[in-house]
CSV table of C-alpha atoms in Angstrom, one decimal:
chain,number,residue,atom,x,y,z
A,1,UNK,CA,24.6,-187.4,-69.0
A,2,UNK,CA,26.5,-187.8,-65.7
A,3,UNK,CA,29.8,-185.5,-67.8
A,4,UNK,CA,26.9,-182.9,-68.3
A,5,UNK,CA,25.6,-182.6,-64.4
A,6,UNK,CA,29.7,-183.0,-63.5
A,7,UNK,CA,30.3,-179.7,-66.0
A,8,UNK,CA,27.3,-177.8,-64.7
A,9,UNK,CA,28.0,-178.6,-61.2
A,10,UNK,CA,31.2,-177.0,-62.0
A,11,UNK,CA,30.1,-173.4,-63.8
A,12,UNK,CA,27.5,-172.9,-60.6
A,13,UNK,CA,30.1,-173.7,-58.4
A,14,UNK,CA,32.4,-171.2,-60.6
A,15,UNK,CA,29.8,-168.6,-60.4
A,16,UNK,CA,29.1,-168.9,-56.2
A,17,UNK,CA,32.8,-168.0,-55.8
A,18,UNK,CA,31.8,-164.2,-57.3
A,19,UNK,CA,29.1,-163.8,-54.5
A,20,UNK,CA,31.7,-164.6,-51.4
A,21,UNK,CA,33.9,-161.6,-52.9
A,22,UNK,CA,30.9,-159.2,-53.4
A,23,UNK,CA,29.8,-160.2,-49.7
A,24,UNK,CA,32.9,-159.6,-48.1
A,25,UNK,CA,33.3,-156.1,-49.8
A,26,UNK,CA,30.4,-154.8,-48.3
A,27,UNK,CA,31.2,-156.8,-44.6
A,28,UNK,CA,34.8,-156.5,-44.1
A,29,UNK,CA,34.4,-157.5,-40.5
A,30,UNK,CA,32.1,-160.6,-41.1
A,31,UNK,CA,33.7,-164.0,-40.6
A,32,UNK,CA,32.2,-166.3,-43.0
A,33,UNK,CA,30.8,-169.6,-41.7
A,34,UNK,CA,30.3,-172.8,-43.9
A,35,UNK,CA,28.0,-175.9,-43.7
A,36,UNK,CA,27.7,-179.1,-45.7
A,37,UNK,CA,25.1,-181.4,-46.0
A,38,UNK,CA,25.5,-184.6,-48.1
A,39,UNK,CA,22.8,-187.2,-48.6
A,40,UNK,CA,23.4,-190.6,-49.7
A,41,UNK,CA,20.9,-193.7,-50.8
A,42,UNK,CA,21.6,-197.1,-52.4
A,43,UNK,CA,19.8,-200.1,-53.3
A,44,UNK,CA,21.3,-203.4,-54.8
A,45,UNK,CA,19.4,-206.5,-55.6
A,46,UNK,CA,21.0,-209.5,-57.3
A,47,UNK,CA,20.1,-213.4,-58.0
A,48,UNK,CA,17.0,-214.1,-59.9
A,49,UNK,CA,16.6,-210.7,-60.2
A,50,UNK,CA,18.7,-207.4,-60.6
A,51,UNK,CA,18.3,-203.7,-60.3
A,52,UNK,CA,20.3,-200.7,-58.4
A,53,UNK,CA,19.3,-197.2,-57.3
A,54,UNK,CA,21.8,-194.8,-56.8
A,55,UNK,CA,20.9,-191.1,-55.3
A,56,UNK,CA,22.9,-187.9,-53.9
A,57,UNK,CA,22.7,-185.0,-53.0
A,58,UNK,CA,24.9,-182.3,-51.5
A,59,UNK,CA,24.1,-178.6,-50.1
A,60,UNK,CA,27.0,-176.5,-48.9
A,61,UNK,CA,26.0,-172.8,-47.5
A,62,UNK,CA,28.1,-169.7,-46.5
A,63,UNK,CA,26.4,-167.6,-44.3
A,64,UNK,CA,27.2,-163.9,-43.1
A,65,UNK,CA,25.8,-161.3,-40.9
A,66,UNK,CA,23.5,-160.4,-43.6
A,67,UNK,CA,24.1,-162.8,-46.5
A,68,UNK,CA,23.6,-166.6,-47.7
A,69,UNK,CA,25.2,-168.4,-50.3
A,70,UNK,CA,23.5,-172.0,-51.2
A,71,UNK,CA,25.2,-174.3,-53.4
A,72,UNK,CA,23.2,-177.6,-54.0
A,73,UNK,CA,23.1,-180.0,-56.6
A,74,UNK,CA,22.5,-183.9,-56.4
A,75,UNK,CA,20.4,-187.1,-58.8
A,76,UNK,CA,18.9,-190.0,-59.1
A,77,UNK,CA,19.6,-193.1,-61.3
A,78,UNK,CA,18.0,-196.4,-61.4
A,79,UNK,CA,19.3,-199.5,-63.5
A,80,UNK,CA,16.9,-202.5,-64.3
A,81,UNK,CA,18.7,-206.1,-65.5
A,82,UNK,CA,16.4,-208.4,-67.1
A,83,UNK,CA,18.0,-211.9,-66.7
A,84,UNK,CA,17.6,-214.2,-69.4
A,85,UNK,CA,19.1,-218.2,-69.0
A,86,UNK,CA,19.3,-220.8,-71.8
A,87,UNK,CA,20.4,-224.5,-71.2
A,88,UNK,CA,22.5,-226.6,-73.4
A,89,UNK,CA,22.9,-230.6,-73.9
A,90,UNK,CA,21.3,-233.6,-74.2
A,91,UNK,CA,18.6,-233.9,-71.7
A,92,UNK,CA,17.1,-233.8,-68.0
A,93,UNK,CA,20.1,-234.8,-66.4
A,94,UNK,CA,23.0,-233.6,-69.3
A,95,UNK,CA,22.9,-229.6,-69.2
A,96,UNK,CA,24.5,-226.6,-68.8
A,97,UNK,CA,22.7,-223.6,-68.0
A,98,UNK,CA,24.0,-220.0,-69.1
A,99,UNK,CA,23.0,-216.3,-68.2
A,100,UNK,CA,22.6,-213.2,-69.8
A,101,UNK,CA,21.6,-210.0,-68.2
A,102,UNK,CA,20.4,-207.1,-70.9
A,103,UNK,CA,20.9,-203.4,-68.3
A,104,UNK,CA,18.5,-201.1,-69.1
A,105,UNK,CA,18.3,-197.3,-67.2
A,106,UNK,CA,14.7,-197.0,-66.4
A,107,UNK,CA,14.7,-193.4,-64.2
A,108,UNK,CA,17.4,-191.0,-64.5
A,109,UNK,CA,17.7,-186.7,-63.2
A,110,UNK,CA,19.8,-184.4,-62.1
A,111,UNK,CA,20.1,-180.8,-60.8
A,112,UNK,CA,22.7,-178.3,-59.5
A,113,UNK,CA,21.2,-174.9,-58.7
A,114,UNK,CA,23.3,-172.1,-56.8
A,115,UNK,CA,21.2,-169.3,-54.4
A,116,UNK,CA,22.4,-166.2,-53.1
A,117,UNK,CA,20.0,-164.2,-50.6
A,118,UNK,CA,20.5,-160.8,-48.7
A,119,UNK,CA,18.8,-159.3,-46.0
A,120,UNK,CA,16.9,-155.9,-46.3
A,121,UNK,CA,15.1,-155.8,-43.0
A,122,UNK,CA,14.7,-158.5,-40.2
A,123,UNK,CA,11.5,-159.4,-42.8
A,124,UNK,CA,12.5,-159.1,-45.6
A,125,UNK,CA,14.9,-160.1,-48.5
A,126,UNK,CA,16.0,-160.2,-52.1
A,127,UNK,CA,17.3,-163.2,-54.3
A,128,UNK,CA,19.0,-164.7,-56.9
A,129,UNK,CA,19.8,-167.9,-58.3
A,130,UNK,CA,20.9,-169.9,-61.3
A,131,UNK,CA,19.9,-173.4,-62.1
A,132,UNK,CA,20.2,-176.2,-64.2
A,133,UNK,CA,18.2,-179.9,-64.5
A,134,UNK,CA,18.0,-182.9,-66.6
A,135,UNK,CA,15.5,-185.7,-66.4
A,136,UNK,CA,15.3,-187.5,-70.2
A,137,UNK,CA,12.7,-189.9,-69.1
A,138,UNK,CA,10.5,-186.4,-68.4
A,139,UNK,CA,11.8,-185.3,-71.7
A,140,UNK,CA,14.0,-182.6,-70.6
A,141,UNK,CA,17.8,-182.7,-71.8
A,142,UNK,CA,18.4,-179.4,-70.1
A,143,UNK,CA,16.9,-176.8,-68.4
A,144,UNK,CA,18.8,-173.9,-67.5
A,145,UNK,CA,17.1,-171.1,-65.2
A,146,UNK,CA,17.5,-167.7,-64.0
A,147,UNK,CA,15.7,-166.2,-60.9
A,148,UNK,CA,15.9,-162.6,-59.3
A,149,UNK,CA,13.2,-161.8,-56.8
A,150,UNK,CA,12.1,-160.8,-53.3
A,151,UNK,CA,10.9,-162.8,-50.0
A,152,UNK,CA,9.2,-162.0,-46.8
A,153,UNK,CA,9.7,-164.3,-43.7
A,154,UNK,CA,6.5,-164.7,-42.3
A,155,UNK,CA,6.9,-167.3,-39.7
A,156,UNK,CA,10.5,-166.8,-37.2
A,157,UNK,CA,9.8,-168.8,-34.6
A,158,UNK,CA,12.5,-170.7,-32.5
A,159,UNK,CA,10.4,-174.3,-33.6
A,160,UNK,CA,9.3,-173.2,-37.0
A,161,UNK,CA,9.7,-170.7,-39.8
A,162,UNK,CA,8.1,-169.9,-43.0
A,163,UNK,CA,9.5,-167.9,-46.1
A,164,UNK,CA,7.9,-166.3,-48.8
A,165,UNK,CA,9.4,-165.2,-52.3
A,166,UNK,CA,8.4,-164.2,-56.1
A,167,UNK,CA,10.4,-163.7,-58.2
A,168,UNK,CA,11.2,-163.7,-62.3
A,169,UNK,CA,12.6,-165.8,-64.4
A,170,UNK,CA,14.0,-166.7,-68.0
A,171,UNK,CA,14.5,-170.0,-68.8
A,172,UNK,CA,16.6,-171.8,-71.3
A,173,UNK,CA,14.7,-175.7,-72.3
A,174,UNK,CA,16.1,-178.3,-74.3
A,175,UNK,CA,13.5,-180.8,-75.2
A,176,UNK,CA,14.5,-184.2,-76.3
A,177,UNK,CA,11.6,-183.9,-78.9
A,178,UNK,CA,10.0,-180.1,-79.6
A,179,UNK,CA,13.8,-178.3,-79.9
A,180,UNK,CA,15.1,-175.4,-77.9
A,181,UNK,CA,12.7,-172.7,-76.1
A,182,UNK,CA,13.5,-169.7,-74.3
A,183,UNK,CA,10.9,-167.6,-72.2
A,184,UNK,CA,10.6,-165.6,-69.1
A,185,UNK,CA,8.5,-166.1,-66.6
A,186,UNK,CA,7.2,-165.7,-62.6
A,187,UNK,CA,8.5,-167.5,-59.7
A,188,UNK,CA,6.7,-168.7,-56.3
A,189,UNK,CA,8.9,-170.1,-53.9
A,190,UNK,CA,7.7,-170.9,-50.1
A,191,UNK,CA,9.6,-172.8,-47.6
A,192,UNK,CA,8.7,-173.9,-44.2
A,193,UNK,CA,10.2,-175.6,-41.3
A,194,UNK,CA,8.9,-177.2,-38.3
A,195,UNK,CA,11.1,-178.6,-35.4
A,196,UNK,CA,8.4,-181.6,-34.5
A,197,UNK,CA,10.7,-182.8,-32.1
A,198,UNK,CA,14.2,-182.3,-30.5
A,199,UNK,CA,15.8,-185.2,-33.3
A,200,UNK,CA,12.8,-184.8,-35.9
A,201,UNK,CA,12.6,-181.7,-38.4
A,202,UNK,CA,9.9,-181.7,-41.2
A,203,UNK,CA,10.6,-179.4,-44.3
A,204,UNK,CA,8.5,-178.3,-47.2
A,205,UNK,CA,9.5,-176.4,-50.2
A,206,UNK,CA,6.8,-175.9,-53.0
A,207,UNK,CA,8.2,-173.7,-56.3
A,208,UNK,CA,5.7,-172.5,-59.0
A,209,UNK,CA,6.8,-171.7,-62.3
A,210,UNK,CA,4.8,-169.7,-64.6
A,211,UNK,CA,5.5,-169.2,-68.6
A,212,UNK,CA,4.7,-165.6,-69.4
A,213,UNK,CA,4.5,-166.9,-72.8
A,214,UNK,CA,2.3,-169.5,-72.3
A,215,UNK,CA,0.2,-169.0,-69.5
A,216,UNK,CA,-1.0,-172.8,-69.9
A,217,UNK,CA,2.5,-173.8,-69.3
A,218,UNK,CA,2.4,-174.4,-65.4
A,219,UNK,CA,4.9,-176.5,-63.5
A,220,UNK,CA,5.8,-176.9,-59.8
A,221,UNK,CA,8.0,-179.0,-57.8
A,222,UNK,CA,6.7,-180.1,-54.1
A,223,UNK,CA,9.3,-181.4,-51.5
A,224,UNK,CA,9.1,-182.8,-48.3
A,225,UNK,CA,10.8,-184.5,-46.2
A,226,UNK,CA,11.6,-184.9,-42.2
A,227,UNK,CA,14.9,-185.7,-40.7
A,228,UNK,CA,15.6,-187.3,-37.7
A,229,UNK,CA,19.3,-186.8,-36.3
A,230,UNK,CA,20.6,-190.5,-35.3
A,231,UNK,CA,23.9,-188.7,-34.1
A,232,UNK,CA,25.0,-185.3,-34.0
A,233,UNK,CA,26.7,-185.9,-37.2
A,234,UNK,CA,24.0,-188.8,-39.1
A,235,UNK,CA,20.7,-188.6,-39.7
A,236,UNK,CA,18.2,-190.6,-41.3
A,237,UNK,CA,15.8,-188.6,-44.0
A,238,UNK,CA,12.5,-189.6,-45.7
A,239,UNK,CA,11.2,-187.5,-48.3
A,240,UNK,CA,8.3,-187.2,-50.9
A,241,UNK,CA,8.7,-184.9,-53.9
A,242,UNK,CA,5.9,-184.2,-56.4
A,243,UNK,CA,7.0,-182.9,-60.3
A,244,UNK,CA,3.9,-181.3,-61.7
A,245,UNK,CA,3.9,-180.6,-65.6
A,246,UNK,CA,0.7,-179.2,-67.2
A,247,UNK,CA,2.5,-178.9,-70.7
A,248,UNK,CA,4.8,-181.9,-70.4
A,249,UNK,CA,7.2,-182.7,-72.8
A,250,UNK,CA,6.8,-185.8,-76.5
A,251,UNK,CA,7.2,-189.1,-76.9
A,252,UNK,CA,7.8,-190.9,-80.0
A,253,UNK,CA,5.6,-194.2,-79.8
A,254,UNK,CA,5.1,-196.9,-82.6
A,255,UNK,CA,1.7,-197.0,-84.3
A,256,UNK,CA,-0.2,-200.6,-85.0
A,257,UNK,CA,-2.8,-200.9,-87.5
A,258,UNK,CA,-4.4,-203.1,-84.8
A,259,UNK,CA,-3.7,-204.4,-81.5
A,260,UNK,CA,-1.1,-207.2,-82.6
A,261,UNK,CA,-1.3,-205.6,-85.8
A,262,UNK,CA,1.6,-204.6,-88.3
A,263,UNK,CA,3.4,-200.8,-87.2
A,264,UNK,CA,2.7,-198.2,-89.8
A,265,UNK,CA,4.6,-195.6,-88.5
A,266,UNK,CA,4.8,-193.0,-85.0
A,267,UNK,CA,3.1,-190.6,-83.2
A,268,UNK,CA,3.9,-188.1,-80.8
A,269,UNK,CA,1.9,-188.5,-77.5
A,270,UNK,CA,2.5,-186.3,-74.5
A,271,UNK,CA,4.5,-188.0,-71.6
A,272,UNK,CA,2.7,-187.9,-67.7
A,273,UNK,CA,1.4,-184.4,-66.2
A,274,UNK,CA,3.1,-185.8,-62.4
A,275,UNK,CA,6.0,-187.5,-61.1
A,276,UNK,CA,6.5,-189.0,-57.8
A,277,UNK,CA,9.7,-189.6,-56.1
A,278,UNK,CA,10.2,-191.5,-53.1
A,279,UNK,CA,13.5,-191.4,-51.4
A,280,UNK,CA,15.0,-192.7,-47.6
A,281,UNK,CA,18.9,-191.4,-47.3
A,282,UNK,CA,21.5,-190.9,-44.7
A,283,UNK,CA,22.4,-187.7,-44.1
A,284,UNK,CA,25.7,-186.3,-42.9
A,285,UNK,CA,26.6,-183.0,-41.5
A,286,UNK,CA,29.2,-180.9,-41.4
């Protein structure tokens, strides 16, 4: 699964390099600045117990007079051990005792989307992105996503802002039980930002996705977080993001004849509607 979110890091970061090319056509005298932004997070417990969490993310932007280019991608993946000791010898005080630890991946995703945006008015703008995720425990093996579409900034304020867009959107889903789907769809995107203080900064992103095929077939992602700069390079970030599924994806789970009983088979049961992730990272700037 990690190969797969290396190789489509790769193709979106193939297909940003067309947009820098196109921009620079049409502003010959623009000077193109960049900025990076990697996040990083890490747990490790050992001893009686053991378990890691492992999460990054990285968003790299090209700006120009009119023009943005946004490449970010980034995951999660947490590990569980379940420790297991046996003794050998002869009594109390004649032993040896020996451990085995049986790994098990119990929360795994991954994303890399790639966002170009271009200024109409001091208002307005139009959009378009390409994306890709993967989170097996939600039953999605892949998700690849196209998005065209227009925003208005309705908030431009030196301590906050607020953007605007809808857009549509085809889709590409492979499900881990239900097979391939394609569909188009609609896209509602809003992003705001407050400056709370002159080291914090709170940011919320909500995205609602709509299945022209299946009006049922709602999801959104809500994302916030705030950042406080430690340095002018560090910062420490805290954020809360909400995966909301109204059609979410099978699970194959044994069937008993009776609590305790004998298994006579599977079912297919849908997984939960909402996800919660929880996240505290260092974040360094570039």
């Amino acid at each position: 699964m990690f190969r797969v979110f290396v190789r489509s890091s790769l193709i979106l970061m193939g297909l940003s390099t067309i947009f820098p090319a196109i921009i620079a056509a049409q502003e010959p005298d623009s000077l193109p600045r960049w900025a990076d932004n990697a996040e990083l997070s890490f747990v490790l417990t050992s001893g009686n117990s053991e378990s890691n969490s492992f999460g990054v993310r990285n968003t790299l932007t090209r700006e120009l007079h009119s023009s943005t280019l946004r490449l970010d991608a980034g995951g999660i993946r947490v590990e569980s051990g379940t420790i297991t000791r046996t003794a050998v010898g002869t009594g109390q005080t004649d032993f040896t005792v020996s451990e085995q630890v049986e790994r098990e991946t119990t929360a795994e995703n991954y994303f890399a989307e790639v966002r170009y945006d271009h200024q109409l008015s001091d208002r307005t703008y139009v959009y378009s992105s390409g994306s890709w995720i993967s989170n097996r425990f939600a039953g999605i093996d892949n998700r690849w996503t196209g998005a065209v579409g227009i925003g208005v900034k309705l908030v431009t304020g030196d301590r906050s802002t607020f953007n605007v867009d809808l857009g549509a959107t085809v889709a590409s889903e492979d499900r881990i039980i239900g097979g391939t789907e394609t569909f188009g769809g609609l896209r509602l995107t809003w992003e705001y930002t407050r400056q709370v203080t002159e080291t914090a900064e709170f940011l919320s992103q909500l995205v609602l996705d709509e299945s022209l095929s299946d009006t049922e077939d709602l999801r959104a992602e809500f994302d916030n977080s705030i950042r406080v700069a430690i340095t002018g390079v560090l910062a420490l970030k805290t954020g809360l993001k909400i995966l909301f599924d109204n059609q979410p994806a099978l699970e194959e789970v044994d069937l008993f004849d009776a609590p305790g009983g004998t298994m006579i088979g599977t079912v297919l049961t849908p997984l939960d509607e909402v996800d919660t992730q929880i996240t505290v990272s260092l974040v360094v700037s570039l």
